[in-house]
Structures are given as C-alpha cells and as structure tokens.
Coordinates of C-alpha atoms and ligand atoms in Angstrom, one line a residue:
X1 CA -3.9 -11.8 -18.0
X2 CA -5.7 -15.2 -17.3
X3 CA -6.9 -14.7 -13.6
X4 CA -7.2 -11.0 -13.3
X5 CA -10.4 -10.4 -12.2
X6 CA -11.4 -6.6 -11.7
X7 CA -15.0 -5.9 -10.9
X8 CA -16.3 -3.0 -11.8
X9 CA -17.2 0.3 -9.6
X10 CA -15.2 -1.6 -6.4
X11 CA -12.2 -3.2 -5.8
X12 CA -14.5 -6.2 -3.5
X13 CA -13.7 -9.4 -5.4
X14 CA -10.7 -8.3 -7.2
X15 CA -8.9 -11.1 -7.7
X16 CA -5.4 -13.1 -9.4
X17 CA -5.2 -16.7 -9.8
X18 CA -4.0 -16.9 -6.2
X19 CA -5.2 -13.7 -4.4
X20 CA -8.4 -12.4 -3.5
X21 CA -9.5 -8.4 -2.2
X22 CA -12.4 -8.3 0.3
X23 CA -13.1 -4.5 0.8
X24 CA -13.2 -3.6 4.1
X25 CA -16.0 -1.0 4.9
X26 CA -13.7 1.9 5.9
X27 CA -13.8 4.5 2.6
X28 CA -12.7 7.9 2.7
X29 CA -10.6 10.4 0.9
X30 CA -7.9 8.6 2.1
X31 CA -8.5 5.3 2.0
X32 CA -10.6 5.8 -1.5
X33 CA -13.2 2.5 -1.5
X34 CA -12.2 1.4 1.7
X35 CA -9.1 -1.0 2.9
X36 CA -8.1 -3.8 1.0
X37 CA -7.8 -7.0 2.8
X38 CA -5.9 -9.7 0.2
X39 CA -6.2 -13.4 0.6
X40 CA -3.6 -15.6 -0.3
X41 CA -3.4 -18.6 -1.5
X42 CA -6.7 -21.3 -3.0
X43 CA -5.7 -24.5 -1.1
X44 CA -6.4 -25.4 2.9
X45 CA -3.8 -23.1 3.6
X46 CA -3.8 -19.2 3.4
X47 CA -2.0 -15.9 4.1
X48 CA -3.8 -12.6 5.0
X49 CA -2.5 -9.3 4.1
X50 CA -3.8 -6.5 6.0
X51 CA -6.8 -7.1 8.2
X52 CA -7.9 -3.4 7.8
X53 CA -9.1 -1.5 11.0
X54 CA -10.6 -2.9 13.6
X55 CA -14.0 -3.7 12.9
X56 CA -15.4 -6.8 14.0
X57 CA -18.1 -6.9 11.1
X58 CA -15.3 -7.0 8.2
X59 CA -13.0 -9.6 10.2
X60 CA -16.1 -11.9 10.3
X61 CA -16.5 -11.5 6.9
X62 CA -13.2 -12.6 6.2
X63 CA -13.4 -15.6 8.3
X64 CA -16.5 -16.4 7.2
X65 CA -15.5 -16.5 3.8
X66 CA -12.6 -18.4 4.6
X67 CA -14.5 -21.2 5.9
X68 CA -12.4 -24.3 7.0
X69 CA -9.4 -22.5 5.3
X70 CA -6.5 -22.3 8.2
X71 CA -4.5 -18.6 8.0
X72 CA -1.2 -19.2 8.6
X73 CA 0.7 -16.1 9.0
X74 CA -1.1 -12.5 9.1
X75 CA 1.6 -10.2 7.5
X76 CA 1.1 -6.2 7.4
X77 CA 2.7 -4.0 4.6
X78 CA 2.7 -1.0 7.1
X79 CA 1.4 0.0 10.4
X80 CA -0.9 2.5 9.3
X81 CA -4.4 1.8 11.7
X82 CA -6.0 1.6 8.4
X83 CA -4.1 -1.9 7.7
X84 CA -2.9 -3.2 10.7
X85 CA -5.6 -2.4 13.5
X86 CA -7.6 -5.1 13.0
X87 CA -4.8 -7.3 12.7
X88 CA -4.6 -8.1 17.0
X89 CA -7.9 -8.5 17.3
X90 CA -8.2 -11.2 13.9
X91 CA -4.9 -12.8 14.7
X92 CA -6.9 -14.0 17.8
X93 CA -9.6 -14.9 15.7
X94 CA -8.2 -17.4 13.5
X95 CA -4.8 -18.1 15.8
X96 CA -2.1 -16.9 13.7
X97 CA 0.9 -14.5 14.1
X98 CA 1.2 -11.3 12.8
X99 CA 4.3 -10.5 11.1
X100 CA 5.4 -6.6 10.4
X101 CA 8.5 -4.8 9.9
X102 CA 7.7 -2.6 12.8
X103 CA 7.9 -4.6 16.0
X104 CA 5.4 -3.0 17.4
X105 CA 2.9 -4.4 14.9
X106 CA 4.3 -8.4 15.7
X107 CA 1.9 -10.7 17.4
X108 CA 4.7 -13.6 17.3
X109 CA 8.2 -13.9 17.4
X110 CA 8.5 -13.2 13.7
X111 CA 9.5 -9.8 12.0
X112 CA 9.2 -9.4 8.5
X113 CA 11.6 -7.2 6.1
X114 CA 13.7 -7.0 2.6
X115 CA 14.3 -10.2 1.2
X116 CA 12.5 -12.9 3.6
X117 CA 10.1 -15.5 0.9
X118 CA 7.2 -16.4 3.1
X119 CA 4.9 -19.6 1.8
X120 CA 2.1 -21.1 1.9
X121 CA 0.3 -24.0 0.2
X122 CA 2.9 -23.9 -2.0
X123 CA 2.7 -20.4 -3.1
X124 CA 6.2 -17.9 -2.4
X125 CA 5.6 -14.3 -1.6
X126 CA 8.8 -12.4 -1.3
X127 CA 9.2 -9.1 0.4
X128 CA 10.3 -5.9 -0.8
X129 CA 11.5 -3.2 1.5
X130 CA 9.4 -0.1 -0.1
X131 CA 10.1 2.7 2.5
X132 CA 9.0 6.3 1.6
X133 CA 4.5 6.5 2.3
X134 CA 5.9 5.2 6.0
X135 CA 9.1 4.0 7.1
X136 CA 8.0 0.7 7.4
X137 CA 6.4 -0.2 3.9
X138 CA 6.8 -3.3 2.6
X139 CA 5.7 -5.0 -0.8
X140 CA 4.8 -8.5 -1.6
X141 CA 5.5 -10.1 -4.8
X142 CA 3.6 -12.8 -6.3
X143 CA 5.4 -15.0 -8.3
X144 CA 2.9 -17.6 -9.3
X145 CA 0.7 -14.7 -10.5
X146 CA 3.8 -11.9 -11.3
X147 CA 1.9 -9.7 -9.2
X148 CA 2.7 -7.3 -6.5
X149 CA 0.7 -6.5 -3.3
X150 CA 1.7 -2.7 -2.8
X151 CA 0.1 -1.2 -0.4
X152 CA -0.3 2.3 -0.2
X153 CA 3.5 2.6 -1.9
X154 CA 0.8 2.3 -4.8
X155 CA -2.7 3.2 -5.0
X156 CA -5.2 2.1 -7.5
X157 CA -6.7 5.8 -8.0
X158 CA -4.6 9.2 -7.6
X159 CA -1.3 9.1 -5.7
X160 CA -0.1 8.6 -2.4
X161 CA 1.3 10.7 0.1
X162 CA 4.5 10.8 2.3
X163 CA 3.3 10.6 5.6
X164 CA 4.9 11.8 8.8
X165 CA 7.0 8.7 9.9
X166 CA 7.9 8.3 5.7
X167 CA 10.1 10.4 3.6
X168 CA 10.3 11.6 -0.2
X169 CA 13.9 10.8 -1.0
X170 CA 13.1 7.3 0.2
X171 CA 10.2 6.7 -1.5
X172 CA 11.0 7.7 -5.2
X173 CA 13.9 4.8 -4.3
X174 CA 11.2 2.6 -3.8
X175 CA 9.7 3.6 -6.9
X176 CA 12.8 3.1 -9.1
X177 CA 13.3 -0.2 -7.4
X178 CA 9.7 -1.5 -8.1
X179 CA 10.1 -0.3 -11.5
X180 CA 12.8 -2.4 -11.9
X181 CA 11.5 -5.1 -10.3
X182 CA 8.0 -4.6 -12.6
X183 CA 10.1 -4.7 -15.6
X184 CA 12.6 -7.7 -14.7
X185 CA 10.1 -9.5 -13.5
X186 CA 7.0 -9.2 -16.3
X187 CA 4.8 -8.1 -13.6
X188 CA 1.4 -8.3 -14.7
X189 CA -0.7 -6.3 -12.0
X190 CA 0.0 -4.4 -9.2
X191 CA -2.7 -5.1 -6.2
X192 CA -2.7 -1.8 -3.7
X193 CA -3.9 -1.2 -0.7
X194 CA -6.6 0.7 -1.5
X195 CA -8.7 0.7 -5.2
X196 CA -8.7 -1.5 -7.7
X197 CA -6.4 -3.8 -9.2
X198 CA -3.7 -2.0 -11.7
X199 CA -3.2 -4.3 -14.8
X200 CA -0.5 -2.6 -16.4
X201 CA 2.5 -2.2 -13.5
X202 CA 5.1 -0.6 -15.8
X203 CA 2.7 2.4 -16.2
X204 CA 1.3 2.8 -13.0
X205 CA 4.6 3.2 -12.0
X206 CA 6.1 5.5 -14.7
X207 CA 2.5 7.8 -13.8
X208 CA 3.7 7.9 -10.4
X209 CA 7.3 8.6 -10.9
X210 CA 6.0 11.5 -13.6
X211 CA 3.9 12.7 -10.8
X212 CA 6.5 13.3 -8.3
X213 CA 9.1 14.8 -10.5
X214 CA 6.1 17.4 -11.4
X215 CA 5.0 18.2 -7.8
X216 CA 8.7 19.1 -7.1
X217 CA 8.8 21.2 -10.0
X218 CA 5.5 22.8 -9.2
X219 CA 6.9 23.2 -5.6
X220 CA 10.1 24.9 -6.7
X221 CA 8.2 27.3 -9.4
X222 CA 6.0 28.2 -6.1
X223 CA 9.1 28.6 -4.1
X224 CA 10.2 30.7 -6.6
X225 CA 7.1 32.9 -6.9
X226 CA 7.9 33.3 -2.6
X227 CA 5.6 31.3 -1.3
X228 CA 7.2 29.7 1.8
X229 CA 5.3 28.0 3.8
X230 CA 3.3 24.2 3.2
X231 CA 0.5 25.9 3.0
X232 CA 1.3 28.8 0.8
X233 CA 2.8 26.5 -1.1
X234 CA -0.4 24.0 -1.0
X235 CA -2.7 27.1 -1.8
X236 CA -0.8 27.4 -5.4
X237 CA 0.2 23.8 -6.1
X238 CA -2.8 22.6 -5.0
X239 CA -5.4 25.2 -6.6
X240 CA -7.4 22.4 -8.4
X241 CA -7.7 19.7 -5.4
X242 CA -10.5 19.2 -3.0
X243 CA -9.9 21.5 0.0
X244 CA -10.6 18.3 2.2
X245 CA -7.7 16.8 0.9
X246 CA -5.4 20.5 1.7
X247 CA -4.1 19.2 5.4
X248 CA -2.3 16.2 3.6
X249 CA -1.3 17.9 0.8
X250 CA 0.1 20.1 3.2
X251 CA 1.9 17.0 4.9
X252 CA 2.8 15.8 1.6
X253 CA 4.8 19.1 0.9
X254 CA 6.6 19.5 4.1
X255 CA 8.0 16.4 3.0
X256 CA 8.9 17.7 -0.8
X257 CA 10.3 20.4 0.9
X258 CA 12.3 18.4 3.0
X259 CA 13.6 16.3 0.5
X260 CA 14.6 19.6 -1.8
X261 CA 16.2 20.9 1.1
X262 CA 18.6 18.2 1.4
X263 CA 19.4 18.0 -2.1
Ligands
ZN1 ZN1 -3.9 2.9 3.9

C-alpha cells in the first residue's frame, strides 16, 4: 500500500498517508510496546486518538510534534486508563474536547457512538460500535487511507482479551462485523491500539476469529476433562502461556465461560 509505513522492532512512527502512531512509553504484557497514540490528519487541522495514560512526558511529545497544528476533537476508542487517562489532562493542553462513548470519558458536550463521521481537514472518520474487549469499544475507519483504527478490539501481536465491563458474545459480533466491513470496504491495514500496524485486515481478522472459536473448544474439552473453575480451566488451556499473563487469562475465561453458559 502506498503510505504504509511500518518501522521495524516498534510501532513509533507507524504511519498511513493520513495517520501517524507516537508510542507512548507505557509497555507491558498488556499493553505490548506501549499505547498507541494516532494522529489524524497532515493539514493545520488534526484529530487525536487516544492520548494514552497520563504522563506528562508523552503528551508533550505529542504536542511538540504537532507544532502549530490545532487538535480539534480528542476522541477515545475505550475508557481503558491505558487510552483515555491522559486524555483530561491533554485536552487541557491543546483546548479540545474529548469525545467517548462512555460519558464519563467526555470533556465536552459531545458523545461519540455507531455511525457518527467525524472530520477534519477534510478527512471523514466514521465510527464503528465494536463492543466485546469493553462495553464501550469503538473503531474508526479511514476512508482516505481504507484503514481502521482498532483499538484493543485488535492488537498488532497475540489477541485480546474480554475484560470485566466487556463480553465474548459481543465481541465475536464485533469481529464478524469488522470482517465484513474489512472485506466490503478493501481495507488495507488495520492500526490497533497497541503494536504495530497490520497490513493485511482480512487475515488479522480471520486469525482472531480462528482463535476464539479454538479457545472455546479448548475450554469445553477442559470442561469436559472436569476442570471447573477459571483457573483450573486456565492451568490446562493455558499450559504454554507466560504465568504472568494467567490472572487475565483467567479473566478471559470467566468470560468464555459466560458466553458458553448462555448458549
Ligand atoms: Zn489498551
């Protein structure tokens, strides 16, 4: 694609024609390299996607970087403090709102949901409601560049997981949907939350859908062998991940579980 930029060994400097990554300084086993902080927009005018957590060093960068560039609108794909805890403390920075689908994220009179086309400088983003990592994921889709911002509906290493205000049954929705949008659309990268840039949307998202569908049938093969419990469940599903990584595993199956039990 002409204006996919992915540097190598981190996702600082990614970049489409139209939208930029500055890393913030945050990794973890979680947050893999760090939070990614996408610019919108190459005029006068720009949009920031999450600001990342609240750390005065990275939100200078930003501005810095930005120069004599005005932002707009600040929008969030979810609350997560990861994305959206810098955001009070940067709207005031460069005097913009902060739009959310969660109210309680708003620094403005502005919400944000399914369907709304923000712009700026000419550029549309349109949002996609992507519930299921959090209740209040959203997506942004780039039609200049046919490339979506997901968040952490879609990471650029490894998978996501279903945290405690999200659910499974709403999030392979939100995969199916993307899918579909990937395909209808010709999307040519997906540009997460966290890691780099994904240059090939369709199978990004089939690997995640795959992933899902195997995890449940891991979980029910546990189930089967009696394990009952997340964590006896985790200890046989999850023989071959980092034990670090076990507590959200174990989050991540109370939600499979969940989701099986409603079936
Ligand atoms: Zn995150």
């Amino acid at each position: 694609m002409s204006g996919l930029h992915i540097p190598i060994g981190t996702p600082d400097g990614s970049r489409t024609e139209h939208a930029e990554n500055l890393l913030a300084p945050n990794p973890s086993l979680m947050t893999l390299d760090g939070t990614n902080t996408w610019v919108i927009g190459t005029g006068e005018e720009v949009i920031v996607v999450d600001p990342g957590p609240d750390d005065q060093a990275h939100l200078g960068r930003v501005r810095d970087h930005l120069g004599e560039r005005r932002v707009t609108q600040i929008l969030l794909t979810h609350g997560h403090f990861d994305h959206s805890g810098g955001a009070r403390r940067f709207a005031r920075m460069v005097d913009a709102p902060v739009r959310a689908l969660d109210p309680r994220h708003r620094l403005g009179e502005e919400g944000l949901g399914d369907g709304d086309v923000v712009t700026v400088d000419g550029l549309e983003i349109h949002v996609y409601g992507t519930p299921g990592h959090s209740f209040d994921s959203l997506c942004f889709w780039l039609p200049a560049d046919r490339a979506m911002l997901t968040g952490d509906t879609v990471l650029g290493r490894g998978t996501t997981i279903i945290a405690r205000d999200g659910g499974l049954a709403d999030y392979l929705r939100s995969l199916d949907r993307l899918r579909a949008a990937a395909e209808g659309l010709e999307a040519r990268a997906l540009l997460p939350g966290h890691g780099p840039v994904l240059p090939d949307p369709i199978g990004a998202l089939d690997g995640y859908i795959e992933h899902r569908r195997q995890r449940l049938d891991q979980i029910r093969a546990a189930r089967a062998q009696g394990a009952r419990t997340p964590r006896q469940i985790v200890k046989i599903v999850y023989a071959d991940v980092d034990r670090s990584l076990w507590p959200a595993a174990e989050m991540s199956v109370a939600a499979q579980l969940d989701y099986l039990d409603r079936l």
